[in-house]
Amino acid sequence: MYHVAICDDNEQQRELVRHMLTVFSLKTNIEFHITMFSSGEQLLAHYKDQRETFHLLILDVEMGGLNGIQTAQEIRKLKIMDVQIMFLTSYPEYMVQSFDVMTFQYLIKPIQEAVLEEKLIKLHQYFQAMDKKYLVIKSDYDDLMLKYEDILWIEVIKSLTVKNKLKVITRDNSYETKGILSAYATTLTEHGFMQIHRSVLINLMHVHKFTGAQVTMLDGTSLPIGRSKIKEVKDTYTKYMIMRVQ
């Protein structure tokens, strides 16, 4: 499911775009959760209050107060870089101004349904490609996109002040975030990751060797394997290596 924000100060235009998304969803089985905003200021307040991001922002350029491009610029200043932005406008000359906010698409009003659907399909393909390569985590106030291949392991770290605190270790750095390790394991299993302990999730491509109830990663770090998981971990790693050489 994609979370989409429609931001337009014209209610009729907002409802038109929502209707087009609904029709597209029925045709393709691609689901949308749609949130409506009547101004750029309202959308910015949502981000600042809830820190909730969207997959796609559909912004009208010509709005009272903050226009669409100004709104997008403010959102990028909040270090929200992974959300894609689609501008709606009656004036093509705004296109050049939108380049510095990393626009995904640009639609000229009146919106042609076939054109919108074509761009939504491209957006869906883009996110599918990104899902195969990147993990997005929240670190402090930043959303970070980490390549799967760069992640060595994810571990639970104890904290008296933060619940469900995790550390993500990459080739070059480590990042603290919040989340449930088992939820990450569910998401990342198809990308070559495995939970080997209640507090450790590893990337199998970075395994060096197994020794008893420990796994040594390529960087030399030794990590514990849960006693009940030793056979499962080794069998899964063997299957993973077989699949890699095929």
Short mmCIF file of N, CA and C in Angstrom, two decimals, residues 194 196 210 212-214 225-236:
data_model
loop_
_atom_site.label_atom_id
_atom_site.label_comp_id
_atom_site.label_asym_id
_atom_site.label_seq_id
_atom_site.Cartn_x
_atom_site.Cartn_y
_atom_site.Cartn_z
N MET A 194 18.67 -13.06 8.06
CA MET A 194 18.09 -14.08 8.93
C MET A 194 18.28 -13.68 10.38
N ILE A 196 19.13 -14.70 13.82
CA ILE A 196 19.85 -15.85 14.39
C ILE A 196 19.74 -15.91 15.90
N PHE A 210 31.01 -20.22 10.77
CA PHE A 210 30.28 -20.59 11.98
C PHE A 210 31.21 -21.36 12.90
N GLY A 212 30.54 -23.28 16.50
CA GLY A 212 29.65 -23.61 17.60
C GLY A 212 28.40 -22.75 17.56
N ALA A 213 28.15 -22.01 18.64
CA ALA A 213 26.96 -21.18 18.73
C ALA A 213 27.27 -19.72 18.40
N GLN A 214 28.26 -19.53 17.52
CA GLN A 214 28.60 -18.18 17.11
C GLN A 214 28.79 -18.12 15.60
N ILE A 225 24.45 -17.10 18.25
CA ILE A 225 23.32 -17.79 17.62
C ILE A 225 22.48 -18.40 18.74
N GLY A 226 21.18 -18.20 18.69
CA GLY A 226 20.31 -18.81 19.69
C GLY A 226 20.47 -20.32 19.69
N ARG A 227 20.52 -20.92 20.85
CA ARG A 227 20.80 -22.36 20.96
C ARG A 227 19.84 -23.19 20.13
N SER A 228 18.57 -22.79 20.11
CA SER A 228 17.58 -23.57 19.38
C SER A 228 17.62 -23.31 17.87
N LYS A 229 18.43 -22.33 17.45
CA LYS A 229 18.46 -21.94 16.05
C LYS A 229 19.70 -22.40 15.30
N ILE A 230 20.64 -23.06 15.98
CA ILE A 230 21.93 -23.38 15.37
C ILE A 230 21.77 -24.17 14.08
N LYS A 231 21.02 -25.26 14.12
CA LYS A 231 20.85 -26.08 12.91
C LYS A 231 20.11 -25.31 11.82
N GLU A 232 19.05 -24.61 12.19
CA GLU A 232 18.26 -23.85 11.22
C GLU A 232 19.12 -22.79 10.52
N VAL A 233 19.95 -22.10 11.31
CA VAL A 233 20.80 -21.05 10.74
C VAL A 233 21.78 -21.64 9.74
N LYS A 234 22.44 -22.71 10.10
CA LYS A 234 23.43 -23.32 9.22
C LYS A 234 22.78 -23.90 7.95
N ASP A 235 21.61 -24.50 8.10
CA ASP A 235 20.90 -25.03 6.93
C ASP A 235 20.48 -23.89 6.00
N THR A 236 19.95 -22.82 6.58
CA THR A 236 19.53 -21.67 5.77
C THR A 236 20.71 -21.06 5.05
#
